[in-house]
Coordinates of C-alpha atoms in Angstrom, one line a residue:
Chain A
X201 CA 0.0 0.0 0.0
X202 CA 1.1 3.2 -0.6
X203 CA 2.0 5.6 2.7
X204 CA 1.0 9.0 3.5
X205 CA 3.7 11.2 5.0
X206 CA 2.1 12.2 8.2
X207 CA 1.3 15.9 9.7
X208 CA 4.8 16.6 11.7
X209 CA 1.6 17.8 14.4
X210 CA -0.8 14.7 13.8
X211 CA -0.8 13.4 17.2
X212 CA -1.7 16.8 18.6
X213 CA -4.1 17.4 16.1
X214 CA -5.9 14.2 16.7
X215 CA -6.5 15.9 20.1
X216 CA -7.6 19.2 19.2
X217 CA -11.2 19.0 18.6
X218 CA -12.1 17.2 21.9
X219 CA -10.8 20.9 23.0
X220 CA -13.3 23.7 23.4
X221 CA -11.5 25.9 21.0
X222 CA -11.4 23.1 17.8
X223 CA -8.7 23.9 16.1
X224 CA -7.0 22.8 13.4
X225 CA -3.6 23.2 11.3
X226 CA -3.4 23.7 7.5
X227 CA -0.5 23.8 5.6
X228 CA -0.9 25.7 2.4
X229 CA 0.5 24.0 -0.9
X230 CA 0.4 26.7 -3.3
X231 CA 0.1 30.4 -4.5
X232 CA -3.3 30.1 -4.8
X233 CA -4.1 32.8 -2.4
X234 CA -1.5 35.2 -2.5
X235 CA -4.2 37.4 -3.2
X236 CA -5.6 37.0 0.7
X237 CA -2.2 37.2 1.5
X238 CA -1.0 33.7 2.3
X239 CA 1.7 32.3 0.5
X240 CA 3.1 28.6 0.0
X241 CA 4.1 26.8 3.0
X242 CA 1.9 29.0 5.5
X243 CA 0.3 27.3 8.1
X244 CA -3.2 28.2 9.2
X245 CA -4.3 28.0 12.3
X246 CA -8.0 27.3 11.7
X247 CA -10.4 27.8 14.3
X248 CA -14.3 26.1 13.9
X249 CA -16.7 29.0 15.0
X250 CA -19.3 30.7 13.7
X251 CA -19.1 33.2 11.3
X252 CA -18.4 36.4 11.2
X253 CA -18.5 39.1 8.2
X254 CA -15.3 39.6 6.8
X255 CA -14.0 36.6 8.4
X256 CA -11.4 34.8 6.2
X257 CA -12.7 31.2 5.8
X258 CA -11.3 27.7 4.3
X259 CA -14.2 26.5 2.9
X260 CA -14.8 22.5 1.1
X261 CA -16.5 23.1 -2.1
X262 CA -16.3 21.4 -5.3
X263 CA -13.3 18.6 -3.6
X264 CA -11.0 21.7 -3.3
X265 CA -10.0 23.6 -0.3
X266 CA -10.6 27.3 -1.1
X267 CA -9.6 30.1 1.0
X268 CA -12.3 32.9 1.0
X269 CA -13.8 35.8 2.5
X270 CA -17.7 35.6 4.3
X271 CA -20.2 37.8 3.3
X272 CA -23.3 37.9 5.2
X273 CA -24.9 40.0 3.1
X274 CA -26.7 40.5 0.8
X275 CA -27.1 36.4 1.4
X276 CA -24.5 34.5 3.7
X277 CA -21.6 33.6 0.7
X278 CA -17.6 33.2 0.2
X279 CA -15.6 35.1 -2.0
X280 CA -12.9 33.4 -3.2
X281 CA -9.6 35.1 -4.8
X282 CA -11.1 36.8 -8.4
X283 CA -11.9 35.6 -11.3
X284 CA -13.6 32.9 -9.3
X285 CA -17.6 33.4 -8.5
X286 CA -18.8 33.4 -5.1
X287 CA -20.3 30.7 -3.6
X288 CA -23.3 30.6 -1.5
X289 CA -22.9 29.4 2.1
X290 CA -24.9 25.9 1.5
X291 CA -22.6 24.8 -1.2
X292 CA -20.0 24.5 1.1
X293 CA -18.5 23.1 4.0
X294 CA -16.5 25.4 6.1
X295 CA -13.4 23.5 7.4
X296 CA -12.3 26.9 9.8
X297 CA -12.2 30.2 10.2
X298 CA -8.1 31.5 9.9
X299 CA -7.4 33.1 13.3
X300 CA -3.5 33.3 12.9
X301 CA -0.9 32.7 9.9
X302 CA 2.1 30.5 10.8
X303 CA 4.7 31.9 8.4
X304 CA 7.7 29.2 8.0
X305 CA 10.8 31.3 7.5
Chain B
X211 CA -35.8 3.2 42.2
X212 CA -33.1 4.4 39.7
X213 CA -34.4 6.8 37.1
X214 CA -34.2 5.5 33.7
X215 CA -31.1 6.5 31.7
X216 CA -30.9 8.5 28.4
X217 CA -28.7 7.0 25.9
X218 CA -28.8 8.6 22.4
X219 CA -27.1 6.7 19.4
X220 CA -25.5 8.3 16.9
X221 CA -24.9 7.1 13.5
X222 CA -23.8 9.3 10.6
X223 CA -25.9 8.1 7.4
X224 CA -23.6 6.6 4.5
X225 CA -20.5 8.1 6.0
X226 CA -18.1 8.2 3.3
X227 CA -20.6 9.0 0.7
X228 CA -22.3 11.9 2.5
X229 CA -18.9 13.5 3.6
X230 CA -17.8 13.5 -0.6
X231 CA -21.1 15.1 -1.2
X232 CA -20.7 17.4 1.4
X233 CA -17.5 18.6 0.4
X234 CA -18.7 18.7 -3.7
X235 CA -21.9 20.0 -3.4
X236 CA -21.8 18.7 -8.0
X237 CA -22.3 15.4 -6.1
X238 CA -25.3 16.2 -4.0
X239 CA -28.4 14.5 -5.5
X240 CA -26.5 12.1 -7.2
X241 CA -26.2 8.6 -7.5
X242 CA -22.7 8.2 -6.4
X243 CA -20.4 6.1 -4.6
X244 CA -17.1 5.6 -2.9
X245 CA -14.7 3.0 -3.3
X246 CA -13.0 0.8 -6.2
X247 CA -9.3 2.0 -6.2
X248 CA -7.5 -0.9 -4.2
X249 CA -10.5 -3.8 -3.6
X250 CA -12.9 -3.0 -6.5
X251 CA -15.5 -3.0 -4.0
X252 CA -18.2 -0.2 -2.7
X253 CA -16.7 1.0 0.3
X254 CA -20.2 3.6 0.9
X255 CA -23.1 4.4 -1.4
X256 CA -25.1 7.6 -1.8
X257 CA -28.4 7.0 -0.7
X258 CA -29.2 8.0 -4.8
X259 CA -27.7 4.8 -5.8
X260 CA -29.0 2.6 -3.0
X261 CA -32.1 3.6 -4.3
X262 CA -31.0 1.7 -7.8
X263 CA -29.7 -1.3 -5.9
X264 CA -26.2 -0.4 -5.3
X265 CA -24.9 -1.7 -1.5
X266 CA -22.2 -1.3 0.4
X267 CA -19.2 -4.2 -0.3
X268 CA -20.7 -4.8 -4.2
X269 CA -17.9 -5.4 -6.5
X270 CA -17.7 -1.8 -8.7
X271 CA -17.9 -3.7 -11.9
X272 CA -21.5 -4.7 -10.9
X273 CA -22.5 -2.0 -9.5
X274 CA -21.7 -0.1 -12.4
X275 CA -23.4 -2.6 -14.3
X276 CA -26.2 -1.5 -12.2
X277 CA -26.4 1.9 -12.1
X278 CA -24.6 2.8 -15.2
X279 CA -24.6 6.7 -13.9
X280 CA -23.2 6.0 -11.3
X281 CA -20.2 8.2 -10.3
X282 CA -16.9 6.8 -8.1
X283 CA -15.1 8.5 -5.9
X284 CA -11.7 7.2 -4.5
X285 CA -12.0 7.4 -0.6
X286 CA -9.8 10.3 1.3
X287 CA -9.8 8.1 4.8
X288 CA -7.7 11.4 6.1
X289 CA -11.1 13.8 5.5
X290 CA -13.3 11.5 6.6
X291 CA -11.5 11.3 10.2
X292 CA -11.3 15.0 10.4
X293 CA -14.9 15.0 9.3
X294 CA -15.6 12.3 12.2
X295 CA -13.4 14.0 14.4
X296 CA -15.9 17.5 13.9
X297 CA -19.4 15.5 14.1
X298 CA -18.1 13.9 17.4
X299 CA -17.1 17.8 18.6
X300 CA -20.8 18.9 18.6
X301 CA -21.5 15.4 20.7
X302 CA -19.2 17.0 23.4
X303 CA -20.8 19.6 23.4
X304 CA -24.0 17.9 24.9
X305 CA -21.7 15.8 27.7
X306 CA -18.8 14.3 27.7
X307 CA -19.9 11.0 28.5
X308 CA -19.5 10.2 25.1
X309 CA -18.5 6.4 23.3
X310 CA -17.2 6.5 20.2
X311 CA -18.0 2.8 18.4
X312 CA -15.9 3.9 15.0
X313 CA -15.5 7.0 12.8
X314 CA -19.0 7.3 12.5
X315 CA -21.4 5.8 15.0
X316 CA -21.1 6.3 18.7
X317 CA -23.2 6.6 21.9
X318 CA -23.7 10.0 23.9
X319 CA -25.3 9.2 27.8
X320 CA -27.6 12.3 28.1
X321 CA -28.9 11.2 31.7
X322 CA -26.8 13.7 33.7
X323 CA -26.9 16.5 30.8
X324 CA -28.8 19.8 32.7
X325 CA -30.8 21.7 29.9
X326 CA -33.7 20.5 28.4
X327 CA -35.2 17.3 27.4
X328 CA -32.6 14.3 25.7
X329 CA -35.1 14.4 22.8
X330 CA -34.2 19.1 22.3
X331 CA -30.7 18.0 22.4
X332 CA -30.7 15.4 19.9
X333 CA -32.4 17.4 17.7
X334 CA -30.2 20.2 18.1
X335 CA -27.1 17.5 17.5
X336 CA -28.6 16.7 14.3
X337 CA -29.4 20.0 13.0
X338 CA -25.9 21.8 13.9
X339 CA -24.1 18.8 11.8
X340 CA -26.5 19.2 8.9
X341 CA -25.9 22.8 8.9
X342 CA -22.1 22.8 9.7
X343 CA -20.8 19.5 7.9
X344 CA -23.6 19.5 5.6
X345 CA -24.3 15.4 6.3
X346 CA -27.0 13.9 7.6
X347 CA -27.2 11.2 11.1
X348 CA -29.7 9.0 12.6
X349 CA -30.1 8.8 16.3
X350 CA -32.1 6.5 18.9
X351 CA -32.8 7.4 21.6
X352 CA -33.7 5.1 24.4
X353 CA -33.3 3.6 28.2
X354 CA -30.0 1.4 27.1
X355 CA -27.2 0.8 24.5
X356 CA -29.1 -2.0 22.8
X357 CA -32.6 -0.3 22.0
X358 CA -31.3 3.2 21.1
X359 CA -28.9 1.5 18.4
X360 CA -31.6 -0.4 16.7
X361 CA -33.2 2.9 17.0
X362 CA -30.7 4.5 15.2
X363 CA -30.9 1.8 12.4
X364 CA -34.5 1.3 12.0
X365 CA -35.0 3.7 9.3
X366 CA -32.8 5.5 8.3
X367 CA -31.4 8.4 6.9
X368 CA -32.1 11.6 8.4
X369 CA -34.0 10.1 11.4
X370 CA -34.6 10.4 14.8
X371 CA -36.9 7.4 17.3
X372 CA -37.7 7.3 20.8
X373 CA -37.9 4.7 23.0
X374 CA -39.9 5.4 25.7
X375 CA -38.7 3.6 29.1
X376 CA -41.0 1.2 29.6
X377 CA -42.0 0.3 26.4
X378 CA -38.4 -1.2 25.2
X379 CA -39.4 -4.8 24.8
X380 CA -43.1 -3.7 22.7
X381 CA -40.7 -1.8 20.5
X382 CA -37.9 -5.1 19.9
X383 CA -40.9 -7.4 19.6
X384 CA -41.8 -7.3 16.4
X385 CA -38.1 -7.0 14.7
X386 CA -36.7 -9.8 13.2
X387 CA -33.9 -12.2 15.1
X388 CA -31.2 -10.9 13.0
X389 CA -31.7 -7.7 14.9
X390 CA -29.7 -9.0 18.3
X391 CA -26.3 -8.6 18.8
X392 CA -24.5 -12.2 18.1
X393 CA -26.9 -13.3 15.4
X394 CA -25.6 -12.4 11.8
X395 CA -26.6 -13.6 8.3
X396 CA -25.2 -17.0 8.8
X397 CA -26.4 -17.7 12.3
X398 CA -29.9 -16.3 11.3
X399 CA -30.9 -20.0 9.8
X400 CA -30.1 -21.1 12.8
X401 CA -32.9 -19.2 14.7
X402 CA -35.1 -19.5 11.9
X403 CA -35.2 -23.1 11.5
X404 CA -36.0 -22.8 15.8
X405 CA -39.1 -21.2 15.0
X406 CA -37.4 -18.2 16.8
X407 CA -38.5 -15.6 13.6
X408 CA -39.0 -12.8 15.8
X409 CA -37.0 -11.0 18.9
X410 CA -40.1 -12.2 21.1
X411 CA -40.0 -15.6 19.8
X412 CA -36.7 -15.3 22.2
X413 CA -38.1 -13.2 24.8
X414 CA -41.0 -16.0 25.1
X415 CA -39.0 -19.4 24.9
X416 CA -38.1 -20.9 28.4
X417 CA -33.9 -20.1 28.8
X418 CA -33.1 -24.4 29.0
X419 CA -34.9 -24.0 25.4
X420 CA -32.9 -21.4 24.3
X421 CA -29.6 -22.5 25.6
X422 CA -30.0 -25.7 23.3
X423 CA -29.3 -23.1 20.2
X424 CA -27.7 -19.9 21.5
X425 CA -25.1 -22.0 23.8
X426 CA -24.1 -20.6 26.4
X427 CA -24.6 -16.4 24.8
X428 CA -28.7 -17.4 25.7
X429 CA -29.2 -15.6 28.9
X430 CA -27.2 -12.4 27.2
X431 CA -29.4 -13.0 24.0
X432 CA -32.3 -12.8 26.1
X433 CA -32.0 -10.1 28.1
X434 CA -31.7 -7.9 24.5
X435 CA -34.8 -9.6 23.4
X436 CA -36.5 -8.2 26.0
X437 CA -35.2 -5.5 26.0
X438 CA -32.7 -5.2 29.3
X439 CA -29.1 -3.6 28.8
X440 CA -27.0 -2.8 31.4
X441 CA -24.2 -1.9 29.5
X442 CA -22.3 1.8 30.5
X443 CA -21.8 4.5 27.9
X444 CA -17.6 4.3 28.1
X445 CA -16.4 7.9 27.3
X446 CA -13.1 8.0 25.2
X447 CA -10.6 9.8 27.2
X448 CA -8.8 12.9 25.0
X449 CA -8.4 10.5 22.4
X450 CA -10.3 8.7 20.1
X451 CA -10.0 4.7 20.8
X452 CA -6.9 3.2 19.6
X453 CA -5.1 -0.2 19.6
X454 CA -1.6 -0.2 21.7
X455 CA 1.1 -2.4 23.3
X456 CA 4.6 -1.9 24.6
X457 CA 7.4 -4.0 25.7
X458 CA 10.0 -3.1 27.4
X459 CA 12.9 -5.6 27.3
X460 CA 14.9 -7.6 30.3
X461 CA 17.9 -6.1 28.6
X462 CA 18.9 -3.0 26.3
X463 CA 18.7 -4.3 22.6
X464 CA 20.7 -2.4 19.8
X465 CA 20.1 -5.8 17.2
X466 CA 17.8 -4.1 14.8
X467 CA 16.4 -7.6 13.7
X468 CA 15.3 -9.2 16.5
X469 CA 13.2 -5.1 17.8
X470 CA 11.8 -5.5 14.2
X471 CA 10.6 -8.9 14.7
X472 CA 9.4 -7.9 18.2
X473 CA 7.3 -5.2 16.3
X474 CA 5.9 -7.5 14.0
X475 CA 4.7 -9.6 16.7
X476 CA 3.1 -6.9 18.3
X477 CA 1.6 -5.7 14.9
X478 CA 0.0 -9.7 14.4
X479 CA -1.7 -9.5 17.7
X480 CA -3.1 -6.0 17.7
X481 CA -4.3 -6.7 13.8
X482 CA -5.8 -9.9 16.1
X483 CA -8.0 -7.1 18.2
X484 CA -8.6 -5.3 15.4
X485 CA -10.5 -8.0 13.2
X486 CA -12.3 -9.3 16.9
X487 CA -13.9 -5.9 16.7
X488 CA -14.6 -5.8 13.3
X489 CA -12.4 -3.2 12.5
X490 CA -9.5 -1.3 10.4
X491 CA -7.2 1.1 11.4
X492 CA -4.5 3.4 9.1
X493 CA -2.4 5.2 11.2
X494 CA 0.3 3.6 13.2
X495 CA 2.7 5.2 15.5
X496 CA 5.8 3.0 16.9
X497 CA 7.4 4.5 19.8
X498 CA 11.1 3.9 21.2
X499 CA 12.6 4.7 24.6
X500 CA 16.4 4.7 24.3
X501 CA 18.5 3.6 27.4
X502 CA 19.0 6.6 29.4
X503 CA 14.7 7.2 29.3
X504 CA 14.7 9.7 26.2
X505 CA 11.2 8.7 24.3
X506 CA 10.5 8.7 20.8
X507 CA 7.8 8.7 18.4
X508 CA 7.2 8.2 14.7
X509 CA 3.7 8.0 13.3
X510 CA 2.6 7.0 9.5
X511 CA -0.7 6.1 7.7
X512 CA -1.7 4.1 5.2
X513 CA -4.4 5.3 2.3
X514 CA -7.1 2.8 3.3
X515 CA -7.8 1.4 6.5
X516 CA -6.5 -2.6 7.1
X517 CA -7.2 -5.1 9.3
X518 CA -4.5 -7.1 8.2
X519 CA -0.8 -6.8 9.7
X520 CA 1.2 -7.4 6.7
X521 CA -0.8 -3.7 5.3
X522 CA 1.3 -2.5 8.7
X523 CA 4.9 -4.6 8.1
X524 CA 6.2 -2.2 5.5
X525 CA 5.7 0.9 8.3
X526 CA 7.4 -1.0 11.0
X527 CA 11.1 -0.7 9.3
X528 CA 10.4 2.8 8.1
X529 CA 9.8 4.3 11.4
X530 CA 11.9 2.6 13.4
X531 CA 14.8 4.1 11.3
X532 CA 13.1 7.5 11.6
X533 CA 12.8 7.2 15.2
X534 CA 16.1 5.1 15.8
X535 CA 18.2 8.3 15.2
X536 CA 21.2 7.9 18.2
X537 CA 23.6 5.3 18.3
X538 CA 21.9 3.8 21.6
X539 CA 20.5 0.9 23.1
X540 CA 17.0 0.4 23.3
X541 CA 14.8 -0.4 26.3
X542 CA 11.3 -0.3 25.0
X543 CA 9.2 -0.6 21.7
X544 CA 5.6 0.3 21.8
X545 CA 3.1 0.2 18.6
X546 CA -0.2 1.9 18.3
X547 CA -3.0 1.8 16.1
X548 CA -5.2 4.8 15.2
X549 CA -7.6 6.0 12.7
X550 CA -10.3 3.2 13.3
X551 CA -12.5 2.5 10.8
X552 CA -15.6 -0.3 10.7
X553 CA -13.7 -3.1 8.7
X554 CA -16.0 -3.5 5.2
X555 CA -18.2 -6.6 5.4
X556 CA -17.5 -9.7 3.3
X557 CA -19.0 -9.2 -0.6
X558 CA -22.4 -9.8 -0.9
X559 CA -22.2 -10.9 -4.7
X560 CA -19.6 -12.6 -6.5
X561 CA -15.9 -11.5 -7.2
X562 CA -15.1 -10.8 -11.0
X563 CA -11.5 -8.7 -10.2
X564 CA -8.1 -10.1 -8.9
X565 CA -7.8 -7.4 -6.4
X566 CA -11.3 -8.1 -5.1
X567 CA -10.6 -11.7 -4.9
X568 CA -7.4 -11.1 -3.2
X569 CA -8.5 -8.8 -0.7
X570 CA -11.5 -11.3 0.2
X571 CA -8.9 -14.7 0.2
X572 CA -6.8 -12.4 2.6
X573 CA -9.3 -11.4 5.1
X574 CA -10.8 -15.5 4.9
X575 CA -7.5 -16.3 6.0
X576 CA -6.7 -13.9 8.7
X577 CA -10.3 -15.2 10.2
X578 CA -9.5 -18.6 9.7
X579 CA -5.9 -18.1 11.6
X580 CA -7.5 -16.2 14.0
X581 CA -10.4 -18.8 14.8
X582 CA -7.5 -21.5 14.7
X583 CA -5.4 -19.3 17.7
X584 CA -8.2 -18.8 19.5
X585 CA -9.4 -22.5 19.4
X586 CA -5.8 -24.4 20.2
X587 CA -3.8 -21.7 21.3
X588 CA -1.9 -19.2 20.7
X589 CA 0.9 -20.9 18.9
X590 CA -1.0 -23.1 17.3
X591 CA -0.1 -20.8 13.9
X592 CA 3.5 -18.5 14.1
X593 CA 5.0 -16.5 11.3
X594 CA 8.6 -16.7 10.2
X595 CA 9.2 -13.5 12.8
X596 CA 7.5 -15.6 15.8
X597 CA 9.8 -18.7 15.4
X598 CA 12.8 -16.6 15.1
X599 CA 11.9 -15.3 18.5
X600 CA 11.5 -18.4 20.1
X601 CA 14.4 -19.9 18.8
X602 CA 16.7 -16.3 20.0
X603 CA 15.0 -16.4 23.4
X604 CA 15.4 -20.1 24.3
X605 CA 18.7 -19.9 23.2
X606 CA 19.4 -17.0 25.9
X607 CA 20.1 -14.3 22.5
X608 CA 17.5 -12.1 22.6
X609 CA 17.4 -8.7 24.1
X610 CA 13.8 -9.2 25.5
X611 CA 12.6 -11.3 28.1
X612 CA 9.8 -13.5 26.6
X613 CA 7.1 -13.6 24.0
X614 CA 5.3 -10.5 24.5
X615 CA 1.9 -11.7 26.2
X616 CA -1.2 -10.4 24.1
X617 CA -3.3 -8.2 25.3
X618 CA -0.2 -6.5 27.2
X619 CA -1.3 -2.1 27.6

């Protein structure tokens, strides 16, 4: 079978979301959202809340991990970095709202 | 008098399924399923393509023949967990007297919670993980373990059934036998054939009776049939339930073939637990403690849960060199097992593919070893790493005192 490196943080994180605060880590792969201001490598420290406007939010939608904004008006969406559409709340899944950037230098 | 408890069952509907929908809402509405990379078998089916006769365990090549629309999905075990991991979240929210069975079914005791009726908060459970995860559970909720998991099951998805207290053995009554714990499709005949149909065909027949077929499990079988379950909810600790066992040997060991084979051992009887329980795992993490106390720990997973220990071998060697960094002795080895996941059931129809029929022929033998050890002992079948050990110890070699015992931590 073929292996998975793990998370250098796994067994922490396998912990965290018995923890009142349910946090998570995500380690960002790409460019994708320079745009919002993360760059490769970052790690996100994800908190699960609820939302607030103007939150920034990794969200599940279409397989993908997208980073986004929330809008709660005029309807509760995401913006994601342009070109791309926003997406309405319900065609998502929100995987954590990014309290803190862990930049690796 | 004791007041009656409040046990709610969870049970996330077509786990797998519902999280991929979840996460690509194109799927939603869809008949679609996940599965057919490694076995070639339906690990979890949209409730879409149940509805066009496709079931968990069918071989993809008839389920496809099936449901030509259907759409496949390979399985990313690693969201699922962290999906799990969030559903289970809101559970703690309620109490944390909270069992988790596997990723996706698990039992919350609501008798001691202080707001509201068991019924508001199960409600609420289910409607903050349909609006948060955007999947869909089933709970029972009832007096005991037994009665709010049939609950759970009874019709699902997207459900909710009470079980009054009192009226637990008028709700089992008219199920059918297959329904209690212990009787599975093979043993069903068995109770058929008795005239015992129904769970109060049990609950009627005189104990000597029932003791003639059920063996020695008929008193047990009984008291589910009519509808008594004493069992406790067992909360997790921080953790979710995992598989372990450590050794630490009579003398420091720096002979990397005979801590490899004790690792292997360790693997064998843990996979043992595993497939007793009906379950797979995919993460393990080996631990080492090096002479003067300094621990270590290494951790890898595999793509798709295993029950079967050679799925783990190939890990063993791999982290022991990452964690095996100083030129020092050893004085203890420790493997764990994470990541459970319920182990798929047997096919239901028959195997076209190679893979499939490997994956099936492997399982049939690890039962059939395992039934083997059970019945004559547990040497009665060793691998080439077992006998090694035996020979190294009796001869005086080895850097560990014995044979591990099983269930050891």
């Amino acid at each position: 079978m073929d292996l998975i490196p793990s998370h250098p943080l796994s067994l922490l994180l396998e912990e965290i979301p018995y923890h009142p605060s349910r946090s998570f880590v995500h380690q960002v792969d790409s460019d994708q959202w320079k745009e919002l201001g993360i760059q490769k490598k970052d790690r996100l420290l994800l908190e699960f809340r609820p939302l607030k406007d103007l939150d920034l939010a990794l969200i599940l939608h279409h397989g993908q991990s997208v980073l986004t904004r929330y809008r709660h008006h005029p309807k509760p969406h995401f913006l994601p970095p342009s070109p791309s559409p926003s997406i309405p709340e319900n065609e998502a899944v929100l995987q954590g709202v990014v309290t803190c950037l862990i930049r690796m230098m | 008098m004791n007041s009656p408890r409040s046990i709610l069952h969870l049970d996330a509907d077509a786990f797998y399924a519902s999280v991929e929908q979840a996460a690509d809402s194109r799927l939603r509405g869809k008949p679609m399923a996940v599965g057919g990379e490694t076995r070639g078998v339906i690990s979890s089916a949209s409730y879409e393509a149940r509805a066009l006769g496709v079931r968990t365990a069918m071989s993809t090549a008839q389920a496809k023949r099936i449901c030509p629309s259907l759409i496949l999905v390979p399985g990313d075990f690693e969201k699922y967990e962290r999906f799990s991991r969030l559903m289970f979240s809101y559970a703690y929210d309620l109490t944390p007297d909270v069992e988790v069975c596997s990723i996706d079914e698990g039992y919350l005791d609501l008798s001691k919670q202080g707001h509201g009726h068991p019924r508001d908060s199960a409600i609420h459970l289910a409607k903050v993980i349909r609006d948060n995860l955007k999947i869909t559970i089933s709970q029972g909720l009832a007096s005991n373990k037994f009665c709010s998991a049939v609950a759970s099951k009874l019709k699902k998805p997207n459900n909710f059934i009470e079980v009054p207290a009192g009226t637990e053995r008028e709700f089992l009554a008219p199920l059918p036998s297959r329904w209690l714990p212990g009787i599975g499709k093979k043993t069903e005949s068995l109770f058929v054939g008795a005239g015992l149909t129904l769970i109060s065909d049990l609950a009627h027949m005189p104990l000597k009776q029932l003791e003639r077929i059920a063996g020695s499990s008929a008193s047990a079988l009984q008291s589910f049939a009519l509808g008594i379950d004493l069992r406790p909810v067992i909360p997790a600790s921080a953790a979710p339930k995992s598989f372990g066992e450590q050794e630490t040997f009579t003398s420091n060991s720096q002979d990397e073939f005979f801590i490899l084979a004790v690792l292997r051992s360790m693997t064998d009887r843990l996979c043992r637990r595993l497939r007793d329980e009906g379950l797979a795992a995919r993460t393990l993490t080996l631990r080492i403690r090096y002479k003067d106390m300094e621990d270590m720990m290494r951790s890898e997973s595999i793509h798709e849960p295993s029950p079967h220990e050679s799925d783990f071998y190939p890990l063993l060697h791999l982290l022991l060199r990452k964690a095996w960094t100083r030129p020092e002795s050893l004085r203890l080895v420790g493997v764990r097992l994470t990541n459970l996941h319920a182990a798929l059931p047997e096919p239901e129809l028959a195997l076209t593919g190679l893979a499939q029929k490997s994956a099936t022929e492997r399982l049939q033998l690890a039962e059939a070893s395992d039934l083997l050890r059970r019945r004559y002992g547990k040497k009665a079948i060793l691998r080439g790493h077992d006998l090694w050990l035996r020979k190294k110890l009796s001869s005086g070699e080895g850097g560990g005192d014995s044979l591990p015992d099983p269930g050891k931590n």
